[in-house]
mmCIF file of C-alpha atoms in Angstrom:
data_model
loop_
_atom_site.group_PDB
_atom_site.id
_atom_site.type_symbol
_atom_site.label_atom_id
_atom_site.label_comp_id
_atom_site.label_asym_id
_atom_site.label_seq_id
_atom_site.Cartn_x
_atom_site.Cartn_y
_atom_site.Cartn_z
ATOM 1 C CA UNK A 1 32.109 124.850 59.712
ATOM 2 C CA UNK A 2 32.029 123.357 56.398
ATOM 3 C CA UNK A 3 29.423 123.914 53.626
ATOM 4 C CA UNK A 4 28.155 122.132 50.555
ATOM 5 C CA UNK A 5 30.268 122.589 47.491
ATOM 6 C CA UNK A 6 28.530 125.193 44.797
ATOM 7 C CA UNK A 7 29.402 124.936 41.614
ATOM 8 C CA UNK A 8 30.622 128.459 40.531
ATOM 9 C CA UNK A 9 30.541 129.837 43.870
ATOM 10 C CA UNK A 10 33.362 131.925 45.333
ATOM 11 C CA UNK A 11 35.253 128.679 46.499
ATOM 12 C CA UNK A 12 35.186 126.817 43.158
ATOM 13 C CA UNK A 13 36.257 130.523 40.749
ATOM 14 C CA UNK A 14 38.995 131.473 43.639
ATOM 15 C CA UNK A 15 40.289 127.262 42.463
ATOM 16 C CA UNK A 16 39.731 127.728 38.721
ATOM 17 C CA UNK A 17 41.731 131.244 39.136
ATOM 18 C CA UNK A 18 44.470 129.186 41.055
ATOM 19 C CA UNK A 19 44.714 126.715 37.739
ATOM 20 C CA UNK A 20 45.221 129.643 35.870
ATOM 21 C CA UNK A 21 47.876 131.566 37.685
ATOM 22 C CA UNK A 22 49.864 128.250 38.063
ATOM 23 C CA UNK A 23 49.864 127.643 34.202
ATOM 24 C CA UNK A 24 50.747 131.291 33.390
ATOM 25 C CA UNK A 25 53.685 130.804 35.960
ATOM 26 C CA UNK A 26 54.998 127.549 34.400
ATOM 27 C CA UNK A 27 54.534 129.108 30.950
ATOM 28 C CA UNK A 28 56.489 131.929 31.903
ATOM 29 C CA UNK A 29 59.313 129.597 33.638
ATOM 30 C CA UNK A 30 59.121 127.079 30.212
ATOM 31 C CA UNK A 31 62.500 128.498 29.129
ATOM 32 C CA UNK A 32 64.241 128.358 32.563
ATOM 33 C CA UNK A 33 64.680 124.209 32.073
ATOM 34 C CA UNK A 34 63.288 121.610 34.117
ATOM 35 C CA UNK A 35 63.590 121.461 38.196
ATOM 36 C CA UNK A 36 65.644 119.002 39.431
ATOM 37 C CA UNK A 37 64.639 115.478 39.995
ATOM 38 C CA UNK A 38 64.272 115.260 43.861
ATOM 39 C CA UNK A 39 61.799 118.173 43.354
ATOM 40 C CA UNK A 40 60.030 116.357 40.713
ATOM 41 C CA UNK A 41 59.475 113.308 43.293
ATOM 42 C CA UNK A 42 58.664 115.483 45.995
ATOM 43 C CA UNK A 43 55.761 116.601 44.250
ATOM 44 C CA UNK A 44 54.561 113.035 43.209
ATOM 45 C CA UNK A 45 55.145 112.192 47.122
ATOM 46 C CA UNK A 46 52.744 115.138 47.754
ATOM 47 C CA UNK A 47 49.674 113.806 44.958
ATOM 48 C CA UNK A 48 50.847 110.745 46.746
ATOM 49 C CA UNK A 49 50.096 111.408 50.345
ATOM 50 C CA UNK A 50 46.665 113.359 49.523
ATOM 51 C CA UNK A 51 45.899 110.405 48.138
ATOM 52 C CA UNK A 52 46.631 107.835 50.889
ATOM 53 C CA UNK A 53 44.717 110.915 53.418
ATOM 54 C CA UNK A 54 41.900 110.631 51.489
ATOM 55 C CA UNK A 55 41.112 106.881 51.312
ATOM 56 C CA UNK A 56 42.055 107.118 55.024
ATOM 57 C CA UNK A 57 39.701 109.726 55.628
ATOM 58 C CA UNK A 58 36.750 107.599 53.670
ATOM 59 C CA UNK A 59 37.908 104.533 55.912
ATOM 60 C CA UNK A 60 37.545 106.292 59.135
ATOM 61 C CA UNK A 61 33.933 108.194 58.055
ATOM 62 C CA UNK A 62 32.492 104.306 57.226
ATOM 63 C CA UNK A 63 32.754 106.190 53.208
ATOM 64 C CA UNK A 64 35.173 103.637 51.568
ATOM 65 C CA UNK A 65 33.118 101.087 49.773
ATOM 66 C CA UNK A 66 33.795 98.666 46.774
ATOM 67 C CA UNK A 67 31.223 100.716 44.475
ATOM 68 C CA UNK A 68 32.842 104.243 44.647
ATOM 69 C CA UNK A 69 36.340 104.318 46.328
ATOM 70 C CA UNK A 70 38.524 101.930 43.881
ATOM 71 C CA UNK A 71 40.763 104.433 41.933
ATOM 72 C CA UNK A 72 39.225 103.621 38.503
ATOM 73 C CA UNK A 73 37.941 107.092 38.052
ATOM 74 C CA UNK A 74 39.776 108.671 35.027
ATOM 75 C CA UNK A 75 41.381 110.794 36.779
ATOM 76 C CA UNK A 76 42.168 108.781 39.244
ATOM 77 C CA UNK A 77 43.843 106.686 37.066
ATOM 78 C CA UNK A 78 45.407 109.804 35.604
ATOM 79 C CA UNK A 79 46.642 110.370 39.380
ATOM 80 C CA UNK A 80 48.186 107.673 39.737
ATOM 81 C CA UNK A 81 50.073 107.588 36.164
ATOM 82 C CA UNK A 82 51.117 110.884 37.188
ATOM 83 C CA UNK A 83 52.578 109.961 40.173
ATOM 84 C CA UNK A 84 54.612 107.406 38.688
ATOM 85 C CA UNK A 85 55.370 109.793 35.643
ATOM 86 C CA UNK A 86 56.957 112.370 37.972
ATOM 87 C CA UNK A 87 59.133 110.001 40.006
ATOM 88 C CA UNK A 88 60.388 107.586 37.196
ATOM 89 C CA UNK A 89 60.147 110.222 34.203
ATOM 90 C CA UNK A 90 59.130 107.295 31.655
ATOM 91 C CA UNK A 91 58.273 109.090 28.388
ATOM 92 C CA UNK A 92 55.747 106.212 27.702
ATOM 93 C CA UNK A 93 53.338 107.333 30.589
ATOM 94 C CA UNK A 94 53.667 111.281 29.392
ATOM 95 C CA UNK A 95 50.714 110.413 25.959
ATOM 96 C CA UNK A 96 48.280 109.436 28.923
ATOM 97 C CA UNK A 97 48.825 111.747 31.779
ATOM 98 C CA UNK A 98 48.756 114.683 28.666
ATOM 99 C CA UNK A 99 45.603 113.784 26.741
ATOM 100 C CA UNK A 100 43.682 111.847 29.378
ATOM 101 C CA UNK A 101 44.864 113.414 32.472
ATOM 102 C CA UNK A 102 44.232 117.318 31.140
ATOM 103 C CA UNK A 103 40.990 116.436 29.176
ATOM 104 C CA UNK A 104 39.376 114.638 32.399
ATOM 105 C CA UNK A 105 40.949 117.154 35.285
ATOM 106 C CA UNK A 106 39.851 120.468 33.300
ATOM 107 C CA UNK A 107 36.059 118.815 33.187
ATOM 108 C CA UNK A 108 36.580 117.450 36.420
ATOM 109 C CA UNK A 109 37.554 121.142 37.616
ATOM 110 C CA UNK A 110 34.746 122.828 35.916
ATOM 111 C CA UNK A 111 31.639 120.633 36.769
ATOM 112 C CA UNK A 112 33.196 118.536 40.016
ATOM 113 C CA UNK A 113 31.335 115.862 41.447
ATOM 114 C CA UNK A 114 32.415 116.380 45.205
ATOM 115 C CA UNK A 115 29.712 117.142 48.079
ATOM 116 C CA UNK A 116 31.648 119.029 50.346
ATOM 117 C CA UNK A 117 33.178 122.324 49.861
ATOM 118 C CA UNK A 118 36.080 124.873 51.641
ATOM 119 C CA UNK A 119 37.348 124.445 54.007
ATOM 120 C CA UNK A 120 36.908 120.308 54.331
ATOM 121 C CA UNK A 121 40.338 118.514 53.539
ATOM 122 C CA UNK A 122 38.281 116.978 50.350
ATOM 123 C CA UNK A 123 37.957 120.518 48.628
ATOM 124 C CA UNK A 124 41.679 120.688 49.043
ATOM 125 C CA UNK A 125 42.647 117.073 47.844
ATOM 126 C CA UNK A 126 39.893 117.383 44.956
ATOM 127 C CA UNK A 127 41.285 120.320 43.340
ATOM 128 C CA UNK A 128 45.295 119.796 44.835
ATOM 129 C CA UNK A 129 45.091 116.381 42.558
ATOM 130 C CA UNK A 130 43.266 117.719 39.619
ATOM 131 C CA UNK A 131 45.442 120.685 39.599
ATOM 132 C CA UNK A 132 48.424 118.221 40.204
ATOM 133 C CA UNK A 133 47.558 116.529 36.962
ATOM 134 C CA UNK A 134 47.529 119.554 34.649
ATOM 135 C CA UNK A 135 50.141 121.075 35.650
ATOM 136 C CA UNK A 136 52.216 118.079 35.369
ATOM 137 C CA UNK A 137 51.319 117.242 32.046
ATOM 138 C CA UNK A 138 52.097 121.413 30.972
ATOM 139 C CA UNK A 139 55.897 120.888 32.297
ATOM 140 C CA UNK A 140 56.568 118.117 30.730
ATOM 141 C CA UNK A 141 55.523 119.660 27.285
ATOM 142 C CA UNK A 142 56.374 123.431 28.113
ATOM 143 C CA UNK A 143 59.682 122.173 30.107
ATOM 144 C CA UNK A 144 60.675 119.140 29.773
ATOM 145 C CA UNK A 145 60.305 118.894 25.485
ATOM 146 C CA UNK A 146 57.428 116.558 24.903
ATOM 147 C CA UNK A 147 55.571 116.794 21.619
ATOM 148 C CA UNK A 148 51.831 115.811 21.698
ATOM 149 C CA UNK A 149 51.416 113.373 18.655
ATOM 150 C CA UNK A 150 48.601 112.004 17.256
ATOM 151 C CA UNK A 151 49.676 108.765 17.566
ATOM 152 C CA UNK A 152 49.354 109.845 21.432
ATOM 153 C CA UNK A 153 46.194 110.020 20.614
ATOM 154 C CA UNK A 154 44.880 107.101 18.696
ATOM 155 C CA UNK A 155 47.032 105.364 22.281
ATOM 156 C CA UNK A 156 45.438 106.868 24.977
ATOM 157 C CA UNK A 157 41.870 106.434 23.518
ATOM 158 C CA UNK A 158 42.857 102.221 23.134
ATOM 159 C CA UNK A 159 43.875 102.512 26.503
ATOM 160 C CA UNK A 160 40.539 103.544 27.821
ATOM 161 C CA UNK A 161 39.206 101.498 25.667
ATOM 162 C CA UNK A 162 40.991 98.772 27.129
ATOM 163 C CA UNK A 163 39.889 99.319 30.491
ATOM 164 C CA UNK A 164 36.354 99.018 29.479
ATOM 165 C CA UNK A 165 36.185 95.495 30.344
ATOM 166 C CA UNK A 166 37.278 95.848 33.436
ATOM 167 C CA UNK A 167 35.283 98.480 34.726
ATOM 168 C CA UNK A 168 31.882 97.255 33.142
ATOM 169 C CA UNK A 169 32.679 94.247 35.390
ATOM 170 C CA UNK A 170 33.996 95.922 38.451
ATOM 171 C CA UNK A 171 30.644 98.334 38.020
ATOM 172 C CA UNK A 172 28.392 95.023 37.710
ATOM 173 C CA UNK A 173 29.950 93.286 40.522
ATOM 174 C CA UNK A 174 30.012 95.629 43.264
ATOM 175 C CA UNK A 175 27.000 97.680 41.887
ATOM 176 C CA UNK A 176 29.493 100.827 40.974
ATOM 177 C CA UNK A 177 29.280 103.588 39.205
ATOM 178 C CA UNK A 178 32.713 103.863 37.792
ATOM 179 C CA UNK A 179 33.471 106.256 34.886
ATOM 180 C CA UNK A 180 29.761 107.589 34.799
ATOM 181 C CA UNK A 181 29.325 103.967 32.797
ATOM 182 C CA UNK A 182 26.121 103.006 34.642
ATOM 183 C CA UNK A 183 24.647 106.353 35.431
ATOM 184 C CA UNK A 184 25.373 109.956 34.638
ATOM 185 C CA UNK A 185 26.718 111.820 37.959
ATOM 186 C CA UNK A 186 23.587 113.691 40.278
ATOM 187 C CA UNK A 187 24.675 117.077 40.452
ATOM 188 C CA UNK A 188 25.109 117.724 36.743
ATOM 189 C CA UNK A 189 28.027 117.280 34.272
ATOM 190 C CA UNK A 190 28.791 117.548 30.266
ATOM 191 C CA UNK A 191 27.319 114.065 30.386
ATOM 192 C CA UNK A 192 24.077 115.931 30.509
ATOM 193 C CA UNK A 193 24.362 117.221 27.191
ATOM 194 C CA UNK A 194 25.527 113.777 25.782
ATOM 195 C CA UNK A 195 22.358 112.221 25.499
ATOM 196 C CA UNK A 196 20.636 109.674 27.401
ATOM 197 C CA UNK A 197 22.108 105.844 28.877
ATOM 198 C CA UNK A 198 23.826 104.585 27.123
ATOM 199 C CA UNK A 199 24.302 106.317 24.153
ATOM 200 C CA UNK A 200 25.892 109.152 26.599
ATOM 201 C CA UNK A 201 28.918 106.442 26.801
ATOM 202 C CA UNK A 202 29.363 106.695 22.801
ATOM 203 C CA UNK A 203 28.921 110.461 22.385
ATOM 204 C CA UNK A 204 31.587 110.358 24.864
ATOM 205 C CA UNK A 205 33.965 108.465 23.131
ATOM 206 C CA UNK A 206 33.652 110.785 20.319
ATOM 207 C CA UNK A 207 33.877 113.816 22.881
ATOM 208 C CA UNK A 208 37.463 111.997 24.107
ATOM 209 C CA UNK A 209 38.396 112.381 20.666
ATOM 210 C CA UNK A 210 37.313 115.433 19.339
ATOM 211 C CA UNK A 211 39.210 116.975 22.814
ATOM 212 C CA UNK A 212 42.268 114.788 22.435
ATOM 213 C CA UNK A 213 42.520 115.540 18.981
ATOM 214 C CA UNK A 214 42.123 119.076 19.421
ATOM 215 C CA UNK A 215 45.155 119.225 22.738
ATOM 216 C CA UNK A 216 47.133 117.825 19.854
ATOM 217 C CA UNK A 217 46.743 120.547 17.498
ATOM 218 C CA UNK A 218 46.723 123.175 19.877
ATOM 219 C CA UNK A 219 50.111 122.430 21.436
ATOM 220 C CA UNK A 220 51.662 121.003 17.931
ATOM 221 C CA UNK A 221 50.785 124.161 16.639
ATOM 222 C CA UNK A 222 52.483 125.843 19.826
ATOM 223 C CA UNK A 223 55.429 124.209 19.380
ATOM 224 C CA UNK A 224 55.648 124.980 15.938
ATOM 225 C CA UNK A 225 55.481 128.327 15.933
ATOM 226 C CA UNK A 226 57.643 128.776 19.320
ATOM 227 C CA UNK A 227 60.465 126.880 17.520
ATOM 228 C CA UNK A 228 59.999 128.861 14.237
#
């Protein structure tokens, strides 16, 4: 039988403690070198495949709809760059999957917006994505060499910014929600401490920045010293 998702219930710590033991193990592994290719794809087949099950599954339970299911979340997008990252290794997707994809997976993981909990396949492909992400964007820098910049930065945020348009149009058309640009989500979020609509959207720019900014520091600094 499968329950409600709880925020901070046993299900959603045992997930966050999962996060953490993977990220201690690939720290631990960061001097080991990188896995070999094939394994690399293997894992972007598996993001991949979660993926496909899930818009399946929302076709076949009359969920999939225009306003919610187009993968113009941010960390859906960050998926799918991911994905691509991982089986082509281009170095130009690694500034967006890094700042983007941790900053809106590790707020994702902490306040999710998903309604059903352990043991439904969406628990799984919520947090097996999310985790995906993260972890990803950790080997590449911990493994695979890449230094977070801060002209990483000032690129990912005029990427989102770019996409603005688009979503503000996609969210007016099909009467979406995309991005939390129309409404804040229902079962609480940072949003909530961000003000009210829409100045939410321009704390949250500033938010993007402040966390982006400081994922830069934090790992420059890391490299720094572990290269000193």
């Amino acid at each position: 039988m499968t329950s409600s998702f709880v925020m901070f219930s046993v299900a959603h710590i045992a997930v966050i403690a999962v996060l953490l033991l993977a990220m201690v193990v690939v720290f631990i592994f960061r001097k080991k070198g990188t896995v070999p290719r094939k394994y690399e794809r293997l894992f972007a087949l598996s993001l991949l495949a979660m993926e496909v099950l899930y818009h399946v599954w929302m076709m076949v339970t009359d969920r999939w709809t225009l306003a919610s299911s187009l993968p113009l979340e941010l960390c859906s997008i960050s998926l799918l760059v991911t994905i691509v990252l991982l089986w082509t290794g281009n170095r130009h997707l690694i500034d967006f999957v890094f700042f983007a994809g941790i900053g809106g997976a590790i707020q994702a993981m902490l306040t999710p917006v998903l309604d059903l909990g352990f043991p439904h396949f969406r628990y799984f492909h919520f947090f097996y994505t999310h985790i995906g992400i993260i972890l990803t964007a950790l080997y590449f820098t911990w493994m695979k060499g890449y230094r977070p910049t801060f002209k990483g930065v000032v690129k990912t945020m005029l990427a989102l910014n770019l996409l603005l348009p688009l979503l503000f149009v996609v969210n007016y058309l099909f009467q979406g929600n995309y991005m939390f640009l129309r409404e804040k989500p229902y079962n609480g979020s940072l949003l909530d401490f961000l003000g009210p609509y829409p100045w939410y959207i321009l704390s949250l720019e500033g938010v993007a920045f402040i966390m982006f900014t400081g994922l830069w520091l934090g790992f420059r600094k890391w490299r720094t010293r572990s290269e000193g």
